[in-house]
Amino acid sequence: MVQSCFNEEYRPQFHFTPENNWMNDPNGLVYHDGVYHMFYQYNPNGNTWGYMSWGHAISTDLVHWKHLPIALECEVDSNGNVMEMFFSGSAVVDVNNTSGLAVSIGKDRNGKDIFSQPMVAIYTSTYPTAHTTSNGHVIRQGQQSQSIAFSNDNGLTWTKYNGNPIIPSPPPDYADQYNQFRDPFVFWHTPTLKWIMVLTLAMKQIILIYSSKNLKDWTLESQFGPYNARFGEWECPSLFPLYVDDNTAAEKWIILIGINPGGVIAGSGTQSIIGSFDGKTFVADPSEVYDPAKVPCGSTVFQDFEATSSTFEDLGWTGTGDFVGSGPRKASTVNGGKVKGYLGNGIMTTYLFGNIGTGTIASPKFTIRKDYISFLIAGGYYPYNPATAGTPEDNQVSITLVVDGKVVHSQTGTNTETLVWRSWNVAGWIGQEAYLIITDVNTGPSAHIHIDEIVFSDIPKDEANWNDFGPDYYAAATYNGLPTSERTVIGWMNNWAYANSIPTSTWRSAMSIPRKLALKTIDNKVRLVQQPVSSLSTLYTSSLYSRNFSVLECGETKVNVPAPYNTRMKVALKFTRGAGIKFGVILCSNASNTQETVIGYDFLGQNIFVDRFKSGNSSFVDSEQNAFPGYFIATMPTKSTDVIELNILLDWSSVEVFDGKGQVAITSQIFPLDHGAADVKLFSEGGSTRSVSVSIHGINSVWK
Ligand code: FRU
């Protein structure tokens, strides 16, 4: 095996990566005796997914990690057949030895045994081959069952429990889901003095809740879902309490759910739902659940595409190219009936002759009078890219909003055939004339778009509470063993849409920076907020750049950040709206800006954005899952006098962006090609920005 040196191209310097090989989900996060354990999905044999095992690392501060030997290794028979893989799960320390898995580690003064506190891993056994286990379980091909293993030396060596699997199959009503039943997250529930397990029936978008007195015998208590983002597989659930606004008397429970595909961009995503839990049932707060069949109260319907016997021209819309003379279609007749999630019967679609049709369909002009435009959208991921729009390289399949001749908002499909809600904040253009244009200039795989129910409203129509609005934050798991006020989460900083082909070697995939979670009331709504763990600041260099501008003029201002910190730094920005329309920072750029990652705030669109269209290499994605290039937004309305705060972490091949309150985050991988050019530039677009304060610190490597 090639020995890694932790300075290979793109190797993160302050994010966790395995020394070599493939990694996905964080598993078994548990804090015990001053040590943070992190296990993770790991392939000991290569740097693509396979031979799933649990890797292991430990830390005392969540930023410096020590790699340890593999904890649970994929089992292969003498013919090389994989017999058992160790899929995602969790770990607990059984301090009261409820499981009876402790061992004597000595005697006390009275000669009585002193027992260990066993660390117990609860994971999914995935069996690729049909067989009968040594303890008599008949296993079907592809079966997923829940199992446990225990360690009496703090996670270094593990023994599989001889009664495994402890939950061989899903409940009888879901018996056919025997191969989609996984990812147990277990924790101790003090009020009921029981262990609680949440896991998913992935294809049903259902979370099952079990309880146990001893970690071995489990009773099904209830089920939850599907809710909100629910059109892919649900994986890696977590359930945990947090205090609202630090008030220990105001506890709420949060369910975190991975969804893939069907994430906010395309591929993988993470959503959360706030509610209550009584030891048996999780009940979502009503305000947390979005009914996809309802438009916001007081909405004006601009176009519902119900007139399926009319042409677009009859409706005042204009088609070009192959869409001249076409009109709304009955959704049930489109793409062999695969389209789901529409309202009524009719939709607008560019799937007229398979993916072959190209052209545009433009709405009549209208005056913007409400703060939000919302619509249902599905189809392939081919975003509008301002640099190529209208050129021969244009491959967009998108809906855009045009004001004053300029595209001010755009949205593409998320590589699904189920329509989902998306909303644009248009408060910045109230009173102005606008139109919508649907563009499909692509004939590639899934190159079509479906649109339905375009409404104007005062509030957005959300699909889900996205935990992160970027493409690269998945399978988020939280630490057991910490007090409620220190609940800490780590996500896998990748996306199944392209994870196996990102251009890194000898390892593949990094974890997100660990983030502390809290519930905060912001604008009268209780929200899940997150901030990088405070220990990250121990890695900061002294200030590399610190400046205040009462007015930052329109244009770009170069900032000198010396290597190596120009590829790993923290940028803190504070600013207030001026005459300009966007403000932010350009990272990893060259002099001509042909390579750049742009991060900022859009004062008109009221969102934080990360633009990775020109971030570097994106050629590794295959054409079916073209989901790498993009412009990612997190809507965060502000007033013109507000001080807006952005904190940005750059670590060579990733950016993580948090607003000052931690209410939105955007996590995105980038693969800059031109390493010599890692310029940092502030920019103010369309005019000046006021009261700008910029503070930049380098971040020291944790591997040196
Ligand atoms: C999520 C996931 C889990 C599964 C694991 C397998 O990324 O698909 O559902 O347990 O990865 O590696």
CSV table of C-alpha atoms in Angstrom, one decimal, residues 343-671:
chain,number,residue,atom,x,y,z
A,343,LEU,CA,-50.9,19.2,-8.5
A,344,GLY,CA,-54.1,18.7,-10.5
A,345,ASN,CA,-53.5,17.0,-13.9
A,346,GLY,CA,-51.4,19.3,-16.1
A,347,ILE,CA,-47.8,20.2,-16.1
A,348,MET,CA,-45.4,22.1,-18.4
A,349,THR,CA,-42.7,19.7,-19.7
A,350,THR,CA,-39.9,19.7,-22.2
A,351,TYR,CA,-40.1,15.9,-22.3
A,352,LEU,CA,-42.1,15.9,-25.6
A,353,PHE,CA,-40.0,13.7,-27.8
A,354,GLY,CA,-37.9,12.0,-25.1
A,355,ASN,CA,-35.0,14.2,-24.3
A,356,ILE,CA,-34.5,15.3,-27.9
A,357,GLY,CA,-36.7,18.4,-27.9
A,358,THR,CA,-34.8,21.7,-27.5
A,359,GLY,CA,-36.0,25.3,-27.3
A,360,THR,CA,-37.5,27.7,-24.8
A,361,ILE,CA,-40.9,28.5,-23.3
A,362,ALA,CA,-41.3,32.0,-21.9
A,363,SER,CA,-44.1,33.3,-19.7
A,364,PRO,CA,-45.9,36.5,-20.3
A,365,LYS,CA,-44.4,39.6,-18.5
A,366,PHE,CA,-45.7,40.3,-15.0
A,367,THR,CA,-45.0,42.8,-12.3
A,368,ILE,CA,-43.4,41.4,-9.1
A,369,ARG,CA,-45.7,42.3,-6.2
A,370,LYS,CA,-45.0,39.6,-3.6
A,371,ASP,CA,-41.7,38.5,-1.9
A,372,TYR,CA,-41.6,34.9,-3.2
A,373,ILE,CA,-42.1,33.0,-6.5
A,374,SER,CA,-42.5,29.3,-5.8
A,375,PHE,CA,-43.0,26.4,-8.2
A,376,LEU,CA,-42.8,22.6,-8.5
A,377,ILE,CA,-39.9,21.3,-10.5
A,378,ALA,CA,-38.4,18.0,-11.6
A,379,GLY,CA,-36.0,16.7,-14.3
A,380,GLY,CA,-32.3,16.5,-15.0
A,381,TYR,CA,-29.6,18.5,-13.3
A,382,TYR,CA,-28.3,20.9,-15.9
A,383,PRO,CA,-28.0,24.3,-14.3
A,384,TYR,CA,-28.1,27.7,-15.9
A,385,ASN,CA,-24.5,28.9,-16.2
A,386,PRO,CA,-24.1,32.6,-17.0
A,387,ALA,CA,-20.7,32.0,-18.6
A,388,THR,CA,-22.0,29.6,-21.2
A,389,ALA,CA,-25.7,30.6,-21.5
A,390,GLY,CA,-26.4,31.3,-25.2
A,391,THR,CA,-23.0,30.0,-26.4
A,392,PRO,CA,-22.5,26.6,-28.1
A,393,GLU,CA,-21.4,25.2,-24.8
A,394,ASP,CA,-24.7,26.0,-23.2
A,395,ASN,CA,-26.3,22.8,-21.8
A,396,GLN,CA,-28.9,24.2,-19.4
A,397,VAL,CA,-32.2,22.7,-18.7
A,398,SER,CA,-33.6,25.3,-16.3
A,399,ILE,CA,-36.2,27.8,-15.3
A,400,THR,CA,-34.9,31.3,-14.9
A,401,LEU,CA,-36.3,34.6,-13.8
A,402,VAL,CA,-35.4,37.6,-16.0
A,403,VAL,CA,-35.7,41.2,-14.7
A,404,ASP,CA,-34.4,44.1,-16.8
A,405,GLY,CA,-32.9,41.7,-19.4
A,406,LYS,CA,-30.8,39.8,-16.8
A,407,VAL,CA,-31.2,36.4,-15.2
A,408,VAL,CA,-31.6,37.0,-11.5
A,409,HIS,CA,-32.7,33.5,-10.3
A,410,SER,CA,-32.4,30.1,-11.8
A,411,GLN,CA,-33.3,26.5,-10.9
A,412,THR,CA,-32.6,23.2,-12.5
A,413,GLY,CA,-34.0,19.7,-11.7
A,414,THR,CA,-32.4,17.5,-9.1
A,415,ASN,CA,-32.2,14.4,-11.2
A,416,THR,CA,-35.6,13.1,-10.2
A,417,GLU,CA,-38.9,12.7,-11.9
A,418,THR,CA,-40.8,13.8,-8.7
A,419,LEU,CA,-41.7,17.4,-8.6
A,420,VAL,CA,-40.4,19.3,-5.6
A,421,TRP,CA,-41.0,22.8,-4.3
A,422,ARG,CA,-38.5,25.5,-4.8
A,423,SER,CA,-38.9,29.2,-3.9
A,424,TRP,CA,-37.0,32.3,-4.9
A,425,ASN,CA,-37.0,35.4,-2.8
A,426,VAL,CA,-37.8,38.3,-5.2
A,427,ALA,CA,-38.3,41.1,-2.7
A,428,GLY,CA,-35.4,43.0,-4.3
A,429,TRP,CA,-37.4,43.5,-7.5
A,430,ILE,CA,-40.8,44.4,-6.2
A,431,GLY,CA,-42.6,46.7,-8.6
A,432,GLN,CA,-40.4,45.6,-11.5
A,433,GLU,CA,-41.5,43.8,-14.7
A,434,ALA,CA,-40.2,40.2,-15.1
A,435,TYR,CA,-40.8,37.0,-17.0
A,436,LEU,CA,-39.9,33.4,-16.5
A,437,ILE,CA,-38.2,31.4,-19.2
A,438,ILE,CA,-37.8,27.6,-19.4
A,439,THR,CA,-34.8,26.7,-21.4
A,440,ASP,CA,-33.9,23.2,-22.6
A,441,VAL,CA,-31.0,23.2,-25.0
A,442,ASN,CA,-29.8,19.7,-24.1
A,443,THR,CA,-30.5,16.3,-25.5
A,444,GLY,CA,-28.4,14.2,-23.1
A,445,PRO,CA,-29.6,11.8,-20.4
A,446,SER,CA,-32.5,13.1,-18.3
A,447,ALA,CA,-32.2,16.4,-20.2
A,448,HIS,CA,-35.8,17.6,-19.6
A,449,ILE,CA,-37.7,19.7,-17.1
A,450,HIS,CA,-41.2,19.5,-15.7
A,451,ILE,CA,-42.7,22.6,-14.0
A,452,ASP,CA,-46.0,23.0,-12.2
A,453,GLU,CA,-48.0,25.4,-10.0
A,454,ILE,CA,-46.1,28.7,-10.3
A,455,VAL,CA,-47.4,30.9,-7.4
A,456,PHE,CA,-46.6,34.3,-6.0
A,457,SER,CA,-46.7,34.5,-2.2
A,458,ASP,CA,-45.5,36.4,0.9
A,459,ILE,CA,-43.8,33.4,2.3
A,460,PRO,CA,-41.7,30.7,0.7
A,461,LYS,CA,-43.0,27.2,0.0
A,462,ASP,CA,-40.4,24.9,1.4
A,463,GLU,CA,-39.8,21.3,0.6
A,464,ALA,CA,-37.8,20.5,3.7
A,465,ASN,CA,-35.5,22.0,6.4
A,466,TRP,CA,-32.2,21.4,4.7
A,467,ASN,CA,-29.4,21.1,7.1
A,468,ASP,CA,-27.0,22.2,4.5
A,469,PHE,CA,-27.7,23.9,1.2
A,470,GLY,CA,-24.6,22.7,-0.5
A,471,PRO,CA,-24.1,19.4,-2.4
A,472,ASP,CA,-21.5,17.8,-0.1
A,473,TYR,CA,-22.9,17.2,3.4
A,474,TYR,CA,-24.4,13.7,4.0
A,475,ALA,CA,-25.0,10.9,6.4
A,476,ALA,CA,-24.6,13.4,9.3
A,477,ALA,CA,-24.3,11.7,12.7
A,478,THR,CA,-24.1,13.1,16.2
A,479,TYR,CA,-22.0,12.2,19.2
A,480,ASN,CA,-23.3,10.1,22.0
A,481,GLY,CA,-21.8,10.7,25.4
A,482,LEU,CA,-21.9,14.5,25.5
A,483,PRO,CA,-24.3,16.8,27.4
A,484,THR,CA,-27.3,18.1,25.5
A,485,SER,CA,-25.8,21.5,25.3
A,486,GLU,CA,-22.7,20.1,23.5
A,487,ARG,CA,-24.4,18.0,20.8
A,488,THR,CA,-21.9,17.8,18.0
A,489,VAL,CA,-22.4,16.5,14.4
A,490,ILE,CA,-20.1,15.3,11.7
A,491,GLY,CA,-21.2,14.8,8.1
A,492,TRP,CA,-19.6,13.0,5.2
A,493,MET,CA,-18.3,15.8,2.9
A,494,ASN,CA,-19.3,14.1,-0.4
A,495,ASN,CA,-22.2,13.2,-2.6
A,496,TRP,CA,-23.2,9.8,-4.0
A,497,ALA,CA,-23.8,11.5,-7.4
A,498,TYR,CA,-20.0,11.6,-7.9
A,499,ALA,CA,-18.3,10.4,-4.7
A,500,ASN,CA,-16.6,7.4,-6.3
A,501,SER,CA,-14.9,9.5,-9.0
A,502,ILE,CA,-13.6,12.7,-7.2
A,503,PRO,CA,-10.0,13.2,-8.3
A,504,THR,CA,-8.2,12.3,-5.1
A,505,SER,CA,-5.7,9.6,-4.3
A,506,THR,CA,-4.6,7.7,-2.2
A,507,TRP,CA,-7.7,8.5,-0.2
A,508,ARG,CA,-11.2,9.4,-1.2
A,509,SER,CA,-13.6,11.6,0.9
A,510,ALA,CA,-13.2,13.8,3.9
A,511,MET,CA,-15.5,14.5,6.8
A,512,SER,CA,-17.1,17.9,7.4
A,513,ILE,CA,-15.7,20.1,10.2
A,514,PRO,CA,-17.4,18.9,13.3
A,515,ARG,CA,-20.3,21.3,14.1
A,516,LYS,CA,-22.0,22.1,17.4
A,517,LEU,CA,-25.8,22.1,17.1
A,518,ALA,CA,-28.3,24.3,19.0
A,519,LEU,CA,-31.9,25.4,18.7
A,520,LYS,CA,-32.4,29.2,18.4
A,521,THR,CA,-35.5,31.2,17.9
A,522,ILE,CA,-34.9,33.4,14.8
A,523,ASP,CA,-37.7,35.5,13.3
A,524,ASN,CA,-40.2,33.8,15.6
A,525,LYS,CA,-39.2,30.3,14.4
A,526,VAL,CA,-37.2,27.7,16.3
A,527,ARG,CA,-34.4,26.7,14.0
A,528,LEU,CA,-31.6,24.1,14.2
A,529,VAL,CA,-28.4,26.2,14.0
A,530,GLN,CA,-24.8,25.0,13.7
A,531,GLN,CA,-21.3,26.4,14.1
A,532,PRO,CA,-17.9,24.8,13.6
A,533,VAL,CA,-16.6,23.4,17.0
A,534,SER,CA,-14.7,26.0,19.0
A,535,SER,CA,-11.5,24.0,19.1
A,536,LEU,CA,-11.0,24.7,15.4
A,537,SER,CA,-9.8,28.2,16.5
A,538,THR,CA,-6.7,26.5,18.1
A,539,LEU,CA,-5.5,25.9,14.6
A,540,TYR,CA,-5.8,29.6,13.5
A,541,THR,CA,-2.6,31.5,12.7
A,542,SER,CA,-2.3,35.0,13.9
A,543,SER,CA,-4.3,37.4,11.7
A,544,LEU,CA,-3.1,37.4,8.1
A,545,TYR,CA,-5.4,40.2,7.0
A,546,SER,CA,-7.7,42.4,8.9
A,547,ARG,CA,-9.3,45.5,7.5
A,548,ASN,CA,-12.4,47.7,7.8
A,549,PHE,CA,-13.8,49.7,4.9
A,550,SER,CA,-16.5,52.2,5.6
A,551,VAL,CA,-17.3,51.8,1.9
A,552,LEU,CA,-15.9,49.1,-0.3
A,553,GLU,CA,-16.1,50.4,-3.9
A,554,CYS,CA,-17.6,48.4,-6.8
A,555,GLY,CA,-15.0,46.0,-8.3
A,556,GLU,CA,-12.4,43.6,-7.0
A,557,THR,CA,-9.9,44.2,-4.2
A,558,LYS,CA,-7.0,41.7,-4.1
A,559,VAL,CA,-6.0,40.5,-0.6
A,560,ASN,CA,-2.5,39.1,0.0
A,561,VAL,CA,-2.7,35.7,1.7
A,562,PRO,CA,0.7,34.0,1.7
A,563,ALA,CA,1.0,30.3,0.7
A,564,PRO,CA,0.3,27.8,2.2
A,565,TYR,CA,-2.6,29.6,3.8
A,566,ASN,CA,-4.1,30.7,0.6
A,567,THR,CA,-5.5,27.2,0.3
A,568,ARG,CA,-6.5,26.8,3.9
A,569,MET,CA,-7.9,29.7,5.8
A,570,LYS,CA,-10.9,31.1,7.7
A,571,VAL,CA,-12.4,34.2,6.1
A,572,ALA,CA,-14.8,36.2,8.4
A,573,LEU,CA,-16.8,38.9,6.6
A,574,LYS,CA,-19.2,41.5,8.1
A,575,PHE,CA,-21.0,43.9,5.9
A,576,THR,CA,-24.1,46.0,5.2
A,577,ARG,CA,-25.9,46.6,2.0
A,578,GLY,CA,-24.8,49.6,0.0
A,579,ALA,CA,-25.6,50.5,-3.6
A,580,GLY,CA,-24.2,47.1,-4.8
A,581,ILE,CA,-26.2,44.0,-5.4
A,582,LYS,CA,-23.7,41.3,-4.3
A,583,PHE,CA,-20.7,41.2,-2.0
A,584,GLY,CA,-18.3,38.5,-1.1
A,585,VAL,CA,-14.9,36.8,-1.6
A,586,ILE,CA,-13.3,35.0,-4.5
A,587,LEU,CA,-11.1,32.1,-3.5
A,588,CYS,CA,-8.6,29.9,-5.3
A,589,SER,CA,-8.7,32.2,-8.3
A,590,ASN,CA,-6.2,33.0,-11.0
A,591,ALA,CA,-5.5,36.5,-12.3
A,592,SER,CA,-8.0,36.3,-15.1
A,593,ASN,CA,-10.7,34.7,-12.9
A,594,THR,CA,-11.0,31.7,-15.4
A,595,GLN,CA,-10.6,29.7,-12.2
A,596,GLU,CA,-12.4,30.9,-9.1
A,597,THR,CA,-14.8,29.8,-6.3
A,598,VAL,CA,-17.1,32.7,-5.5
A,599,ILE,CA,-18.8,33.0,-2.1
A,600,GLY,CA,-21.0,35.9,-1.1
A,601,TYR,CA,-24.4,37.4,-0.3
A,602,ASP,CA,-26.9,38.5,-2.9
A,603,PHE,CA,-28.8,41.6,-1.5
A,604,LEU,CA,-31.5,41.4,-4.1
A,605,GLY,CA,-32.1,37.6,-4.2
A,606,GLN,CA,-31.6,37.6,-0.3
A,607,ASN,CA,-29.4,34.6,-0.3
A,608,ILE,CA,-25.9,33.3,0.6
A,609,PHE,CA,-24.3,31.7,-2.5
A,610,VAL,CA,-21.4,29.5,-3.4
A,611,ASP,CA,-20.5,29.4,-7.1
A,612,ARG,CA,-18.4,26.5,-8.2
A,613,PHE,CA,-18.9,26.7,-11.9
A,614,LYS,CA,-15.3,27.7,-12.4
A,615,SER,CA,-13.8,26.1,-9.3
A,616,GLY,CA,-11.5,23.8,-11.3
A,617,ASN,CA,-11.8,20.1,-12.3
A,618,SER,CA,-15.3,18.9,-12.8
A,619,SER,CA,-14.6,16.5,-15.7
A,620,PHE,CA,-14.7,13.4,-13.5
A,621,VAL,CA,-18.5,13.4,-13.3
A,622,ASP,CA,-20.3,11.1,-15.7
A,623,SER,CA,-22.9,12.5,-18.1
A,624,GLU,CA,-25.8,10.8,-16.3
A,625,GLN,CA,-25.1,12.5,-13.0
A,626,ASN,CA,-23.8,15.7,-14.3
A,627,ALA,CA,-24.2,17.1,-10.8
A,628,PHE,CA,-20.9,18.8,-10.0
A,629,PRO,CA,-20.9,22.3,-11.5
A,630,GLY,CA,-23.3,24.7,-9.9
A,631,TYR,CA,-24.4,27.8,-8.1
A,632,PHE,CA,-25.8,26.9,-4.6
A,633,ILE,CA,-28.0,29.3,-2.7
A,634,ALA,CA,-29.4,29.4,0.9
A,635,THR,CA,-32.1,32.0,1.2
A,636,MET,CA,-31.6,34.2,4.3
A,637,PRO,CA,-33.7,37.4,4.2
A,638,THR,CA,-32.1,40.5,5.7
A,639,LYS,CA,-33.0,44.2,6.0
A,640,SER,CA,-31.0,46.9,4.3
A,641,THR,CA,-29.5,48.1,7.6
A,642,ASP,CA,-28.5,44.6,8.9
A,643,VAL,CA,-24.9,43.6,9.5
A,644,ILE,CA,-24.6,40.4,7.6
A,645,GLU,CA,-21.9,37.9,8.8
A,646,LEU,CA,-20.3,35.1,6.8
A,647,ASN,CA,-17.7,32.7,8.1
A,648,ILE,CA,-16.0,30.6,5.4
A,649,LEU,CA,-13.6,27.7,5.9
A,650,LEU,CA,-11.4,26.8,2.9
A,651,ASP,CA,-9.4,23.6,3.0
A,652,TRP,CA,-7.8,23.1,-0.5
A,653,SER,CA,-10.6,21.0,-1.9
A,654,SER,CA,-13.7,22.2,0.1
A,655,VAL,CA,-15.5,25.3,1.3
A,656,GLU,CA,-17.9,25.4,4.2
A,657,VAL,CA,-19.9,28.6,4.6
A,658,PHE,CA,-21.9,29.6,7.7
A,659,ASP,CA,-23.9,32.7,8.4
A,660,GLY,CA,-23.1,34.5,11.7
A,661,LYS,CA,-26.1,32.9,13.5
A,662,GLY,CA,-25.4,29.4,12.0
A,663,GLN,CA,-29.0,29.3,10.5
A,664,VAL,CA,-27.7,28.3,7.1
A,665,ALA,CA,-24.7,26.4,5.9
A,666,ILE,CA,-23.4,25.6,2.4
A,667,THR,CA,-20.8,22.8,2.0
A,668,SER,CA,-19.1,22.3,-1.3
A,669,GLN,CA,-16.1,20.4,-2.6
A,670,ILE,CA,-13.9,22.1,-5.2
A,671,PHE,CA,-10.9,20.8,-7.1
